[in-house]
């Protein structure tokens, strides 16, 4: 979710119309019987007993028995719940605007009757954009949740919660109440601490199967294009406002030279190019071994608000840090807009909750199921010393893959700057020097004339079919190349436009 | 004159926008009336408006609802002063007056839910006077209305009370007014008039931190409880429960809830001055009036405890929230229900472990305050002994004149 884009930026958006492999089907789930008649879905998970849990903007939580196809109201009266974890069949942890709350049915009548604060040790200026996004829990029982910054679309309220901090107040997106723009950790011992800094609209936390924590962020001030970050303690991820809360940072964030901020920041492991990949990425969900979703176990799914799209993320460790590629996956109608929350049903299908809150988006619940047959997709994209290795789910047509013209690569970067978004900078066409195809025709190694560290590399693979003649379902893939396998040059600041070509 | 003119089957003509001359029809009273009208009824616009004003402000007339200043009643009755519904000809207001209007409407961007009954006390001419006045009072600047227009409408309009849909189908708005005027689909809260079981909402409330509750009690008493400071902020009973929280929830979250009544009880906060709830609803401040870390006047004072209370959560008992919070090593619970007389609220507290305390209430002209143990001084201080503190109740009810 993000503040409306200036039209100028919207025009940059070059839509690549999407496809979903025919091996996946999307069906609508009837909406819960809310008396408020608003069917946006702001939180979604499953109970251990298999029931679907959804949170609505009205503060209601409904359970759905998927076999009986019936809804039941579990709880009411929450404040914009934007995420939920099921602890048991009668106990949830909900992120609502003012708190993380344990919502329990104590007397066993099917209705929640106890609402216990598990933490409210963070501030609220009352600015509408200060969302409290997605709680997740690690294996040790620590919770993480993400605090949105306030928007320049409005100021602060007359009474705010937590010590007001003038240093975080200026700016397009602000942080005048404690820890706005931070990922928070509630330790299993009950302590609430800011865990990482520099987030703008961190609408979506999630773990990979190895326990790494990730969060998305939305394009805007200090965020040249939307991103996926690997969240690590005390790191600063680029949005300046929340530095007001970083111990030892005494300056006013916006008066700090951008060089200094650029040196402090930690890069994204994936950048989602604005307009072509994602404008408002949401929840991060790992494809677990229990998921019945095709040959992609271990990869991540990330939702997108602005178009009907769920992306697939493939990461690898290079130079000690995670980086990797994103590709549209479940894409285009009948998938709805506003895919905000996702989780796996007991049968391994994916449930998606859609929302909008006045931004681009949608409303409703959809179920995405895989029919067990292999789709024709890029299974993986990995860095090589001089290019990229593409692994396909099916043997490819060698002749088509061999044709260099079918691999129109380009590289560019987004500037780090206070202004809203960023044009693509240093955008250049990259020539292919060689193409090697494995004997089983599933792996293509593409050697590029030049690999540029700290640049995004994207390709829209043209005309490629499988040996059976299927078109490659999703052929637009973007690799965020921070580090090379060897001899990575020092990280550039990328704060100034150096011969930027403003292609749209 | 009233009697006479009501027999007058004359035609009104507007001459250079300031004079009306009545011409006789072919009836036998014509000549008489012609003379009479010509001499006495050659009214100027001012005279017509003046006559309409008297009728408007008379007993049983529009004034009862739309008020003398034409501003209506906030949240309940729409204004006639400046109303776009009067624009673009008079057919719409004649129709509303003759047949009534029922269903949710938006007037100049604000929402109204009440129904207006047909106004049957007035004959064609009187209604023409009234509507001419309405069209030209309080800065309105529309045409004068003739009794023929009214008579025609009375004869031709369908007999049913208009719904906003049926009215606007017949008399649609000019494009430039249609965005802020028309009808809308009411949400659940809009239709909450009789509260039969407690309603617990968390939303943005004026005069509270952003971590607030709005609760409606059966019997139609309402209160705002602030989890940011662990205290009751205010209670009210007139004007209905909060509005706009649907917009707060489902939109981007900007709107602060509104309510139409005036609280009969409002707990003192030394951090606030005399700000109105409207001022306290502001969301566009550079900095707050204060933040909760500065809040210094928690009403429960226990010797030796300096720290602020900490909110722990609530449990529902028959739908009523029992708030719990801690103060030092003490846990306090607070349950707010209607009192047994059903004319005010009862706040029941438990404190564990019990301890001698002072409870600071906020006496005012608009409410009476009592407790079931200890004495409340005129400045609102209730002192409780250790044993009394383990469970006690405070009763707050509106005094008659504010209700």
Short mmCIF file of N, CA and C in Angstrom, two decimals, chain A residues 29-133:
data_model
loop_
_atom_site.label_atom_id
_atom_site.label_comp_id
_atom_site.label_asym_id
_atom_site.label_seq_id
_atom_site.Cartn_x
_atom_site.Cartn_y
_atom_site.Cartn_z
N UNK A 29 -13.37 -17.68 -3.59
CA UNK A 29 -13.99 -18.22 -2.38
C UNK A 29 -15.09 -17.22 -1.98
N UNK A 30 -16.30 -17.70 -1.66
CA UNK A 30 -17.35 -16.76 -1.28
C UNK A 30 -16.90 -15.91 -0.08
N UNK A 31 -17.24 -14.64 -0.09
CA UNK A 31 -16.75 -13.76 0.97
C UNK A 31 -17.42 -14.05 2.31
N UNK A 32 -16.77 -13.68 3.41
CA UNK A 32 -17.38 -13.89 4.72
C UNK A 32 -18.60 -12.98 4.91
N UNK A 33 -19.55 -13.40 5.73
CA UNK A 33 -20.80 -12.63 5.90
C UNK A 33 -20.62 -11.44 6.83
N UNK A 34 -19.80 -10.50 6.42
CA UNK A 34 -19.59 -9.34 7.29
C UNK A 34 -20.77 -8.40 7.21
N UNK A 35 -21.21 -7.90 8.36
CA UNK A 35 -22.33 -6.96 8.34
C UNK A 35 -21.89 -5.60 7.85
N UNK A 36 -20.59 -5.40 7.72
CA UNK A 36 -20.08 -4.10 7.25
C UNK A 36 -19.94 -4.04 5.73
N UNK A 37 -20.16 -5.20 5.09
CA UNK A 37 -20.21 -5.24 3.63
C UNK A 37 -18.92 -4.77 2.95
N UNK A 38 -17.84 -4.95 3.64
CA UNK A 38 -16.57 -4.59 3.02
C UNK A 38 -15.72 -5.84 3.00
N UNK A 39 -15.34 -6.27 1.81
CA UNK A 39 -14.77 -7.61 1.68
C UNK A 39 -13.27 -7.59 1.41
N UNK A 40 -12.61 -6.52 1.81
CA UNK A 40 -11.16 -6.51 1.69
C UNK A 40 -10.60 -7.48 2.74
N UNK A 41 -9.54 -8.18 2.34
CA UNK A 41 -8.95 -9.17 3.24
C UNK A 41 -7.56 -8.67 3.65
N UNK A 42 -7.42 -8.41 4.95
CA UNK A 42 -6.18 -7.81 5.44
C UNK A 42 -5.29 -8.78 6.19
N UNK A 43 -5.82 -9.94 6.50
CA UNK A 43 -5.00 -10.95 7.17
C UNK A 43 -5.56 -12.31 6.75
N UNK A 44 -4.68 -13.31 6.61
CA UNK A 44 -5.16 -14.62 6.15
C UNK A 44 -4.19 -15.68 6.62
N UNK A 45 -4.72 -16.71 7.26
CA UNK A 45 -3.90 -17.87 7.61
C UNK A 45 -4.80 -19.08 7.81
N UNK A 46 -4.22 -20.16 8.31
CA UNK A 46 -5.01 -21.37 8.58
C UNK A 46 -4.82 -21.82 10.02
N UNK A 47 -5.88 -22.36 10.60
CA UNK A 47 -5.79 -22.97 11.93
C UNK A 47 -5.17 -24.35 11.79
N UNK A 48 -4.64 -24.89 12.89
CA UNK A 48 -4.13 -26.27 12.81
C UNK A 48 -5.20 -27.25 12.32
N UNK A 49 -6.46 -26.98 12.62
CA UNK A 49 -7.53 -27.89 12.17
C UNK A 49 -7.93 -27.68 10.71
N UNK A 50 -7.21 -26.81 10.03
CA UNK A 50 -7.43 -26.65 8.60
C UNK A 50 -8.38 -25.53 8.22
N UNK A 51 -9.03 -24.91 9.21
CA UNK A 51 -9.95 -23.82 8.87
C UNK A 51 -9.18 -22.58 8.41
N UNK A 52 -9.80 -21.89 7.45
CA UNK A 52 -9.23 -20.64 6.95
C UNK A 52 -9.56 -19.51 7.93
N UNK A 53 -8.60 -18.63 8.15
CA UNK A 53 -8.80 -17.47 9.03
C UNK A 53 -8.61 -16.21 8.18
N UNK A 54 -9.57 -15.30 8.22
CA UNK A 54 -9.37 -14.02 7.53
C UNK A 54 -9.70 -12.86 8.46
N UNK A 55 -8.92 -11.77 8.30
CA UNK A 55 -9.17 -10.53 9.05
C UNK A 55 -9.68 -9.48 8.07
N UNK A 56 -10.67 -8.72 8.49
CA UNK A 56 -11.26 -7.69 7.63
C UNK A 56 -10.96 -6.29 8.18
N UNK A 57 -11.05 -5.28 7.33
CA UNK A 57 -10.79 -3.92 7.80
C UNK A 57 -11.70 -3.51 8.95
N UNK A 58 -12.91 -4.06 8.98
CA UNK A 58 -13.87 -3.74 10.02
C UNK A 58 -13.43 -4.24 11.39
N UNK A 59 -12.37 -5.01 11.44
CA UNK A 59 -11.91 -5.54 12.72
C UNK A 59 -12.52 -6.89 13.04
N UNK A 60 -13.20 -7.48 12.07
CA UNK A 60 -13.77 -8.81 12.26
C UNK A 60 -12.78 -9.89 11.83
N UNK A 61 -12.85 -11.04 12.50
CA UNK A 61 -12.09 -12.22 12.08
C UNK A 61 -13.07 -13.36 11.89
N UNK A 62 -13.01 -13.96 10.71
CA UNK A 62 -13.90 -15.09 10.39
C UNK A 62 -13.08 -16.35 10.19
N UNK A 63 -13.69 -17.48 10.55
CA UNK A 63 -13.13 -18.80 10.23
C UNK A 63 -14.00 -19.41 9.13
N UNK A 64 -13.37 -20.13 8.21
CA UNK A 64 -14.14 -20.86 7.21
C UNK A 64 -13.80 -22.33 7.26
N UNK A 65 -14.83 -23.12 7.44
CA UNK A 65 -14.69 -24.57 7.35
C UNK A 65 -14.71 -24.93 5.87
N UNK A 66 -13.57 -25.38 5.34
CA UNK A 66 -13.48 -25.57 3.90
C UNK A 66 -14.24 -26.80 3.42
N UNK A 67 -14.47 -27.75 4.32
CA UNK A 67 -15.25 -28.92 3.89
C UNK A 67 -16.74 -28.61 3.94
N UNK A 68 -17.16 -27.98 5.03
CA UNK A 68 -18.60 -27.63 5.11
C UNK A 68 -18.93 -26.37 4.32
N UNK A 69 -17.89 -25.69 3.86
CA UNK A 69 -18.08 -24.43 3.13
C UNK A 69 -18.92 -23.42 3.92
N UNK A 70 -18.58 -23.29 5.19
CA UNK A 70 -19.37 -22.36 6.01
C UNK A 70 -18.46 -21.39 6.76
N UNK A 71 -18.96 -20.19 6.96
CA UNK A 71 -18.22 -19.16 7.67
C UNK A 71 -18.72 -19.06 9.11
N UNK A 72 -17.82 -18.70 10.03
CA UNK A 72 -18.24 -18.39 11.40
C UNK A 72 -17.44 -17.18 11.87
N UNK A 73 -18.13 -16.27 12.54
CA UNK A 73 -17.46 -15.09 13.07
C UNK A 73 -16.72 -15.49 14.33
N UNK A 74 -15.42 -15.19 14.38
CA UNK A 74 -14.63 -15.54 15.56
C UNK A 74 -14.43 -14.35 16.48
N UNK A 75 -14.08 -13.20 15.91
CA UNK A 75 -13.79 -12.04 16.76
C UNK A 75 -14.22 -10.77 16.07
N UNK A 76 -14.47 -9.75 16.86
CA UNK A 76 -14.82 -8.42 16.35
C UNK A 76 -14.04 -7.38 17.14
N UNK A 77 -14.03 -6.17 16.60
CA UNK A 77 -13.54 -5.05 17.39
C UNK A 77 -12.04 -4.82 17.33
N UNK A 78 -11.37 -5.36 16.29
CA UNK A 78 -9.94 -5.08 16.17
C UNK A 78 -9.75 -3.86 15.28
N UNK A 79 -8.59 -3.26 15.40
CA UNK A 79 -8.34 -2.00 14.70
C UNK A 79 -7.43 -2.26 13.50
N UNK A 80 -8.04 -2.34 12.30
CA UNK A 80 -7.29 -2.59 11.07
C UNK A 80 -6.27 -3.73 11.21
N UNK A 81 -6.75 -4.93 11.51
CA UNK A 81 -5.80 -6.04 11.63
C UNK A 81 -5.17 -6.34 10.27
N UNK A 82 -3.85 -6.30 10.19
CA UNK A 82 -3.16 -6.49 8.90
C UNK A 82 -2.31 -7.74 8.88
N UNK A 83 -2.60 -8.64 9.78
CA UNK A 83 -1.86 -9.89 9.75
C UNK A 83 -2.25 -10.75 10.93
N UNK A 84 -2.13 -12.06 10.73
CA UNK A 84 -2.58 -12.98 11.78
C UNK A 84 -1.75 -14.26 11.75
N UNK A 85 -1.47 -14.78 12.95
CA UNK A 85 -0.79 -16.07 13.09
C UNK A 85 -1.71 -16.94 13.94
N UNK A 86 -1.90 -18.18 13.55
CA UNK A 86 -2.71 -19.08 14.38
C UNK A 86 -1.79 -19.84 15.33
N UNK A 87 -2.07 -19.72 16.63
CA UNK A 87 -1.28 -20.46 17.63
C UNK A 87 -1.95 -21.80 17.89
N UNK A 88 -3.27 -21.79 17.98
CA UNK A 88 -4.03 -23.03 18.14
C UNK A 88 -5.38 -22.79 17.48
N UNK A 89 -6.27 -23.77 17.62
CA UNK A 89 -7.59 -23.61 17.00
C UNK A 89 -8.42 -22.52 17.66
N UNK A 90 -7.99 -22.08 18.84
CA UNK A 90 -8.77 -21.06 19.55
C UNK A 90 -7.93 -19.86 19.94
N UNK A 91 -6.74 -19.76 19.39
CA UNK A 91 -5.86 -18.66 19.78
C UNK A 91 -5.09 -18.11 18.59
N UNK A 92 -5.19 -16.80 18.41
CA UNK A 92 -4.51 -16.13 17.31
C UNK A 92 -3.62 -15.02 17.85
N UNK A 93 -2.58 -14.69 17.08
CA UNK A 93 -1.84 -13.46 17.33
C UNK A 93 -2.15 -12.54 16.15
N UNK A 94 -2.65 -11.34 16.47
CA UNK A 94 -3.10 -10.43 15.43
C UNK A 94 -2.31 -9.13 15.50
N UNK A 95 -1.85 -8.64 14.36
CA UNK A 95 -1.25 -7.31 14.32
C UNK A 95 -2.38 -6.33 14.01
N UNK A 96 -2.74 -5.51 14.98
CA UNK A 96 -3.70 -4.44 14.72
C UNK A 96 -2.97 -3.13 14.94
N UNK A 97 -3.56 -2.05 14.45
CA UNK A 97 -2.86 -0.76 14.49
C UNK A 97 -2.14 -0.50 15.81
N UNK A 98 -2.84 -0.58 16.94
CA UNK A 98 -2.18 -0.18 18.17
C UNK A 98 -1.36 -1.26 18.87
N UNK A 99 -1.48 -2.52 18.47
CA UNK A 99 -0.84 -3.59 19.27
C UNK A 99 -0.60 -4.84 18.44
N UNK A 100 0.14 -5.73 19.10
CA UNK A 100 0.11 -7.15 18.76
C UNK A 100 -0.73 -7.77 19.85
N UNK A 101 -1.76 -8.48 19.46
CA UNK A 101 -2.77 -8.91 20.43
C UNK A 101 -2.98 -10.41 20.35
N UNK A 102 -3.04 -11.03 21.53
CA UNK A 102 -3.41 -12.45 21.59
C UNK A 102 -4.93 -12.51 21.69
N UNK A 103 -5.55 -13.09 20.70
CA UNK A 103 -7.02 -13.14 20.65
C UNK A 103 -7.43 -14.58 20.91
N UNK A 104 -8.15 -14.78 21.99
CA UNK A 104 -8.45 -16.16 22.40
C UNK A 104 -9.92 -16.38 22.68
N UNK A 105 -10.35 -17.58 22.42
CA UNK A 105 -11.66 -18.04 22.88
C UNK A 105 -11.41 -18.87 24.13
N UNK A 106 -11.76 -18.31 25.28
CA UNK A 106 -11.43 -18.98 26.54
C UNK A 106 -12.55 -19.93 26.97
N UNK A 107 -13.81 -19.51 26.75
CA UNK A 107 -14.90 -20.37 27.24
C UNK A 107 -15.35 -21.42 26.22
N UNK A 108 -14.66 -21.47 25.09
CA UNK A 108 -14.93 -22.55 24.14
C UNK A 108 -16.23 -22.43 23.38
N UNK A 109 -16.81 -21.21 23.31
CA UNK A 109 -18.08 -21.08 22.58
C UNK A 109 -17.86 -20.68 21.12
N UNK A 110 -16.61 -20.68 20.69
CA UNK A 110 -16.34 -20.35 19.29
C UNK A 110 -16.15 -18.88 19.02
N UNK A 111 -16.33 -18.05 20.07
CA UNK A 111 -16.13 -16.60 19.92
C UNK A 111 -14.98 -16.14 20.81
N UNK A 112 -14.16 -15.28 20.26
CA UNK A 112 -13.05 -14.76 21.06
C UNK A 112 -13.60 -13.93 22.21
N UNK A 113 -13.03 -14.13 23.40
CA UNK A 113 -13.47 -13.32 24.53
C UNK A 113 -12.32 -12.72 25.30
N UNK A 114 -11.09 -12.99 24.90
CA UNK A 114 -9.98 -12.34 25.58
C UNK A 114 -9.01 -11.75 24.57
N UNK A 115 -8.67 -10.50 24.78
CA UNK A 115 -7.81 -9.75 23.87
C UNK A 115 -6.64 -9.21 24.69
N UNK A 116 -5.55 -9.94 24.66
CA UNK A 116 -4.43 -9.62 25.53
C UNK A 116 -3.32 -8.96 24.72
N UNK A 117 -2.83 -7.86 25.22
CA UNK A 117 -1.74 -7.17 24.55
C UNK A 117 -0.47 -8.00 24.70
N UNK A 118 0.15 -8.37 23.60
CA UNK A 118 1.47 -8.99 23.79
C UNK A 118 2.57 -7.96 23.58
N UNK A 119 2.30 -6.94 22.80
CA UNK A 119 3.14 -5.74 22.90
C UNK A 119 2.40 -4.54 22.32
N UNK A 120 2.54 -3.42 23.00
CA UNK A 120 2.14 -2.14 22.42
C UNK A 120 3.27 -1.13 22.66
N UNK A 121 4.47 -1.68 22.78
CA UNK A 121 5.63 -0.82 23.05
C UNK A 121 6.18 -0.21 21.77
N UNK A 122 5.33 0.53 21.11
CA UNK A 122 5.75 1.30 19.95
C UNK A 122 4.77 2.46 19.83
N UNK A 123 5.14 3.45 19.03
CA UNK A 123 4.34 4.66 19.00
C UNK A 123 3.36 4.71 17.85
N UNK A 124 2.43 5.66 17.96
CA UNK A 124 1.47 5.94 16.88
C UNK A 124 1.29 7.45 16.85
N UNK A 125 1.52 8.06 15.72
CA UNK A 125 1.23 9.48 15.63
C UNK A 125 -0.23 9.69 15.25
N UNK A 126 -0.89 8.62 14.88
CA UNK A 126 -2.27 8.72 14.40
C UNK A 126 -2.34 9.00 12.92
N UNK A 127 -1.19 9.11 12.26
CA UNK A 127 -1.19 9.27 10.81
C UNK A 127 -1.70 7.96 10.19
N UNK A 128 -2.58 8.13 9.18
CA UNK A 128 -3.24 6.95 8.61
C UNK A 128 -2.28 5.91 8.06
N UNK A 129 -1.12 6.37 7.60
CA UNK A 129 -0.23 5.44 6.91
C UNK A 129 0.60 4.59 7.86
N UNK A 130 0.42 4.78 9.15
CA UNK A 130 1.20 4.01 10.13
C UNK A 130 0.55 2.65 10.36
N UNK A 131 0.62 1.83 9.34
CA UNK A 131 0.07 0.48 9.44
C UNK A 131 0.98 -0.40 10.28
N UNK A 132 0.37 -1.40 10.85
CA UNK A 132 1.12 -2.41 11.60
C UNK A 132 0.99 -3.71 10.81
N UNK A 133 2.09 -4.07 10.13
CA UNK A 133 2.01 -5.13 9.12
C UNK A 133 2.46 -6.50 9.65
#
